[in-house]
Short mmCIF file of C-alpha atoms in Angstrom, two decimals:
data_model
loop_
_atom_site.label_atom_id
_atom_site.label_comp_id
_atom_site.label_asym_id
_atom_site.label_seq_id
_atom_site.Cartn_x
_atom_site.Cartn_y
_atom_site.Cartn_z
CA MET A 1 0.00 0.00 0.00
CA PRO A 2 1.48 3.39 -0.96
CA ILE A 3 1.99 5.89 1.83
CA LEU A 4 0.79 8.64 -0.54
CA GLU A 5 -1.53 8.66 -3.54
CA VAL A 6 -2.13 11.85 -5.52
CA ARG A 7 -5.02 11.51 -7.96
CA ASP A 8 -5.88 13.91 -10.77
CA ILE A 9 -4.86 17.08 -8.93
CA GLU A 10 -5.59 20.33 -10.76
CA LYS A 11 -4.91 23.89 -9.65
CA ASN A 12 -5.83 27.14 -11.40
CA PHE A 13 -5.01 30.73 -10.56
CA GLY A 14 -7.79 32.59 -12.35
CA THR A 15 -7.60 31.53 -15.98
CA LEU A 16 -4.06 30.21 -15.61
CA LYS A 17 -3.93 26.42 -15.30
CA VAL A 18 -0.91 25.63 -13.11
CA LEU A 19 -1.47 21.91 -12.46
CA GLU A 20 -3.38 19.52 -14.66
CA ASN A 21 -4.24 15.86 -13.95
CA ILE A 22 -1.32 15.29 -11.60
CA SER A 23 -1.29 11.66 -10.44
CA PHE A 24 1.44 9.65 -8.73
CA SER A 25 2.06 7.47 -5.69
CA LEU A 26 4.85 7.21 -3.16
CA GLU A 27 5.96 4.17 -1.18
CA LYS A 28 7.17 4.34 2.41
CA GLY A 29 10.93 4.87 2.48
CA GLU A 30 11.04 6.06 -1.13
CA THR A 31 12.77 9.23 -2.32
CA LEU A 32 10.97 10.94 -5.19
CA ALA A 33 12.70 13.75 -7.09
CA ILE A 34 10.62 16.23 -9.10
CA ILE A 35 12.48 18.11 -11.80
CA GLY A 36 11.48 20.66 -14.43
CA SER A 37 11.94 24.25 -15.52
CA SER A 38 10.84 27.22 -13.42
CA GLY A 39 7.09 27.70 -13.77
CA SER A 40 6.38 24.03 -14.45
CA GLY A 41 4.20 23.70 -11.33
CA LYS A 42 6.59 21.88 -9.00
CA THR A 43 6.33 24.28 -6.06
CA THR A 44 2.57 24.64 -6.45
CA LEU A 45 2.28 20.87 -6.21
CA LEU A 46 4.16 20.83 -2.89
CA ARG A 47 2.03 23.70 -1.61
CA CYS A 48 -1.11 21.72 -2.47
CA LEU A 49 0.21 18.70 -0.58
CA ASN A 50 0.91 20.90 2.43
CA PHE A 51 -2.49 22.69 2.15
CA LEU A 52 -0.91 26.07 1.55
CA GLU A 53 -2.97 25.97 -1.65
CA LYS A 54 -6.28 24.20 -2.18
CA PRO A 55 -6.52 22.07 -5.33
CA ASP A 56 -9.50 22.73 -7.59
CA LYS A 57 -9.82 19.07 -8.50
CA GLY A 58 -8.55 15.69 -7.38
CA SER A 59 -7.73 13.91 -4.15
CA ILE A 60 -4.85 13.27 -1.77
CA ILE A 61 -4.65 10.01 0.16
CA VAL A 62 -2.19 9.30 2.99
CA ASN A 63 -1.92 5.86 4.58
CA ASP A 64 -5.12 4.82 2.79
CA GLU A 65 -7.06 7.76 4.29
CA VAL A 66 -8.55 10.43 2.02
CA ILE A 67 -7.30 13.67 3.55
CA PHE A 68 -8.47 15.84 0.66
CA ASP A 69 -11.12 15.40 -2.01
CA ALA A 70 -12.17 18.41 -4.07
CA MET A 71 -15.64 16.89 -4.41
CA ASP A 72 -16.08 16.30 -0.66
CA PRO A 73 -16.42 19.46 1.47
CA THR A 74 -16.00 17.46 4.67
CA THR A 75 -12.33 16.91 3.77
CA GLN A 76 -11.75 20.66 3.37
CA ARG A 77 -12.65 22.00 6.80
CA GLU A 78 -10.27 24.75 7.90
CA SER A 79 -10.29 23.32 11.42
CA GLU A 80 -8.66 20.15 10.08
CA VAL A 81 -5.95 21.77 7.95
CA ARG A 82 -3.30 22.03 10.66
CA LYS A 83 -3.68 18.37 11.58
CA LYS A 84 -3.44 17.34 7.93
CA ARG A 85 -0.31 19.42 7.43
CA LEU A 86 1.41 17.23 10.01
CA HIS A 87 1.55 14.47 7.38
CA PHE A 88 3.95 16.62 5.35
CA GLY A 89 7.08 18.33 6.61
CA LEU A 90 8.01 21.14 4.23
CA VAL A 91 11.47 22.65 3.92
CA PHE A 92 11.22 25.91 1.98
CA GLN A 93 13.70 27.54 -0.38
CA ASN A 94 14.41 30.47 1.92
CA PHE A 95 14.69 28.74 5.32
CA ASN A 96 11.74 30.68 6.93
CA LEU A 97 13.33 30.63 10.37
CA PHE A 98 12.08 32.95 13.12
CA PRO A 99 14.84 35.57 13.48
CA GLN A 100 13.91 36.42 17.07
CA TYR A 101 14.45 32.83 18.28
CA THR A 102 17.59 30.76 18.76
CA VAL A 103 18.40 27.74 16.65
CA LEU A 104 17.11 25.46 19.40
CA LYS A 105 13.90 27.46 19.87
CA ASN A 106 13.21 27.36 16.13
CA VAL A 107 13.13 23.57 16.37
CA THR A 108 11.19 23.27 19.64
CA LEU A 109 8.56 25.95 18.99
CA ALA A 110 6.02 23.89 17.03
CA LEU A 111 6.44 20.94 19.39
CA GLU A 112 5.79 23.19 22.38
CA LEU A 113 2.64 24.61 20.80
CA LEU A 114 1.32 21.12 20.06
CA ALA A 115 2.21 19.94 23.56
CA LYS A 116 -0.05 22.59 25.10
CA GLU A 117 -3.01 20.76 23.56
CA ARG A 118 -2.19 17.55 25.42
CA PRO A 119 -4.63 16.83 28.29
CA ASP A 120 -1.70 16.09 30.61
CA TYR A 121 0.30 19.21 29.72
CA LYS A 122 -0.32 21.22 32.89
CA GLN A 123 0.32 18.23 35.10
CA ASN A 124 3.52 17.14 33.32
CA LYS A 125 4.71 20.42 31.77
CA LYS A 126 8.28 20.23 33.04
CA VAL A 127 8.86 16.67 31.85
CA ILE A 128 7.21 17.30 28.48
CA LEU A 129 9.29 20.41 27.78
CA GLU A 130 12.48 18.59 28.81
CA GLU A 131 11.65 15.78 26.38
CA ILE A 132 11.06 18.32 23.61
CA GLN A 133 14.41 19.98 24.34
CA GLU A 134 16.25 16.65 24.19
CA LYS A 135 14.53 15.68 20.96
CA ALA A 136 15.46 19.00 19.33
CA LYS A 137 19.06 18.74 20.50
CA TYR A 138 19.29 15.23 19.06
CA LEU A 139 17.93 16.34 15.68
CA LEU A 140 20.29 19.32 15.57
CA SER A 141 23.16 16.97 16.32
CA GLN A 142 22.05 14.82 13.38
CA VAL A 143 22.44 17.81 11.04
CA GLY A 144 25.76 18.83 12.58
CA LEU A 145 24.64 21.83 14.62
CA SER A 146 25.12 20.79 18.25
CA ASP A 147 27.45 23.75 18.75
CA LYS A 148 24.94 26.32 17.43
CA LEU A 149 21.98 25.79 19.78
CA ASP A 150 22.08 29.28 21.27
CA TYR A 151 22.87 31.10 18.04
CA TYR A 152 20.30 33.22 16.22
CA PRO A 153 19.65 32.76 12.47
CA HIS A 154 21.61 35.88 11.49
CA MET A 155 24.67 34.44 13.24
CA ILE A 156 24.93 31.32 11.09
CA SER A 157 25.43 30.65 7.38
CA GLY A 158 22.68 29.99 4.87
CA GLY A 159 23.62 26.32 4.73
CA GLN A 160 23.39 26.07 8.50
CA GLN A 161 20.02 27.86 8.48
CA GLN A 162 18.70 25.34 5.98
CA ARG A 163 19.92 22.51 8.18
CA VAL A 164 18.00 24.06 11.09
CA ALA A 165 14.93 24.10 8.84
CA ILE A 166 15.42 20.40 8.10
CA ALA A 167 15.70 19.58 11.82
CA ARG A 168 12.55 21.63 12.47
CA ALA A 169 10.62 19.69 9.83
CA LEU A 170 11.86 16.35 11.17
CA ALA A 171 10.83 17.28 14.72
CA LEU A 172 7.15 16.84 13.88
CA GLU A 173 7.81 13.32 12.55
CA PRO A 174 5.90 13.78 9.29
CA ASP A 175 4.93 10.82 7.14
CA ILE A 176 6.58 12.54 4.17
CA LEU A 177 9.37 15.13 4.19
CA CYS A 178 9.12 17.61 1.30
CA PHE A 179 11.89 19.87 0.00
CA ASP A 180 11.23 22.82 -2.28
CA GLU A 181 14.51 23.61 -4.07
CA PRO A 182 16.41 23.37 -0.77
CA THR A 183 19.69 24.70 -2.21
CA SER A 184 18.41 27.43 -4.55
CA ALA A 185 19.03 30.23 -2.03
CA LEU A 186 22.54 29.02 -1.18
CA ASP A 187 25.94 29.93 -2.53
CA PRO A 188 27.57 26.99 -4.37
CA GLU A 189 30.04 26.35 -1.56
CA LEU A 190 27.17 25.84 0.92
CA THR A 191 25.06 23.60 -1.31
CA GLY A 192 27.07 20.48 -0.59
CA GLU A 193 26.51 20.54 3.17
CA VAL A 194 22.72 20.60 2.75
CA LEU A 195 22.73 17.90 0.07
CA LYS A 196 24.88 15.73 2.36
CA VAL A 197 22.19 15.92 5.07
CA ILE A 198 19.43 15.02 2.59
CA ARG A 199 21.53 12.19 1.19
CA GLY A 200 21.90 10.83 4.73
CA LEU A 201 18.13 10.96 5.20
CA ALA A 202 17.66 8.99 1.98
CA GLU A 203 20.14 6.38 3.18
CA ARG A 204 18.03 6.03 6.34
CA ASN A 205 14.95 5.43 4.17
CA THR A 206 13.19 8.66 5.07
CA THR A 207 10.16 9.08 2.83
CA MET A 208 10.84 12.22 0.79
CA ILE A 209 9.68 14.35 -2.12
CA ILE A 210 12.44 16.63 -3.37
CA VAL A 211 11.83 19.42 -5.87
CA THR A 212 15.31 20.19 -7.11
CA HIS A 213 17.39 21.68 -9.90
CA GLU A 214 20.39 19.60 -8.80
CA MET A 215 20.18 16.99 -11.57
CA ASP A 216 23.21 14.94 -10.50
CA PHE A 217 21.84 14.77 -6.97
CA ALA A 218 18.38 13.74 -8.20
CA ARG A 219 19.90 11.01 -10.35
CA ASP A 220 22.11 9.64 -7.58
CA VAL A 221 19.78 9.82 -4.57
CA SER A 222 16.21 9.33 -5.80
CA ASP A 223 14.40 6.04 -6.25
CA ARG A 224 12.10 7.64 -8.81
CA VAL A 225 12.01 10.85 -10.84
CA ILE A 226 9.09 12.90 -12.13
CA PHE A 227 9.65 15.43 -14.89
CA MET A 228 7.08 18.22 -15.02
CA ASP A 229 6.49 20.78 -17.75
CA ASP A 230 3.68 23.33 -18.15
CA GLY A 231 1.77 21.93 -15.18
CA VAL A 232 1.68 18.29 -16.26
CA ILE A 233 3.73 15.20 -15.52
CA VAL A 234 5.49 14.48 -18.78
CA GLU A 235 7.44 11.45 -17.66
CA GLN A 236 8.21 9.47 -14.54
CA GLY A 237 10.32 6.45 -13.77
CA PRO A 238 13.57 5.22 -12.21
CA PRO A 239 16.39 7.78 -12.46
CA GLU A 240 18.45 5.60 -14.74
CA GLU A 241 15.60 5.58 -17.25
CA VAL A 242 14.54 9.22 -17.02
CA PHE A 243 18.11 10.53 -17.15
CA GLY A 244 19.70 7.81 -19.23
CA ASN A 245 16.99 6.98 -21.74
CA PRO A 246 14.09 9.47 -21.60
CA LYS A 247 11.09 8.47 -23.66
CA GLU A 248 9.48 11.88 -24.14
CA GLU A 249 10.88 14.58 -26.41
CA ARG A 250 10.19 17.31 -23.83
CA THR A 251 12.25 15.41 -21.26
CA LYS A 252 15.11 15.03 -23.72
CA GLN A 253 15.06 18.75 -24.52
CA PHE A 254 15.05 19.74 -20.85
CA LEU A 255 17.99 17.46 -20.00
CA THR A 256 19.91 18.63 -23.05
CA ARG A 257 19.51 22.26 -21.97
CA TYR A 258 20.65 21.36 -18.47
CA ASN A 259 23.72 19.46 -19.71
CA GLN A 260 24.72 22.44 -21.85
CA LYS A 261 24.87 24.82 -18.86
#
């Protein structure tokens, strides 16, 4: 059973059709890379999965549960959106850290807010907050930032900020971790440190969807690749097929342009 099924998703902004008949599935432990030119709909797709945008058509199924169906208003209640977002951890292009909080606080904040909803929070507040602190410290150690806990975002590099963002997304233990061009805002010398962390997650069988322009990384790390163009999925398959022997002319043209850069 797939952990995620996306069926016939469409999204329009006014008369502009941004996504059209997007369908794919994702297995637990699989890394899916989504490639394509700017404006092909990749980011909008991630935003639909994370309910930052509402699809106009189609359905999203996680662990065999329909969490969104454009034809079923009961799956679209605003009161349920936050809970549904917990299925998807999203790492943005531009880090989106809170500048007024330390590295550690950026990771613990969402966990602390969720903990306040627990019926035993008042009774066990001290223990719960200590557990959250230890969890955040562990995750920051996993991304190589144990020595930056008390730093503020402006005191660390862009690559380190993105690693904080990854730890923050992991803290909520999402079913699927999504990356939206995680290195696009980084200088070339900082790109490698972020890709190394993501590569490590893939080796640990973290279920991931990665929108990326790093073609070599997508080819080496992903289990499957989707190529999007003009809001549609043009081709999908194992990386060795999509990169080594693409079937569609649009895929061939895109890869040729990339290889010429």
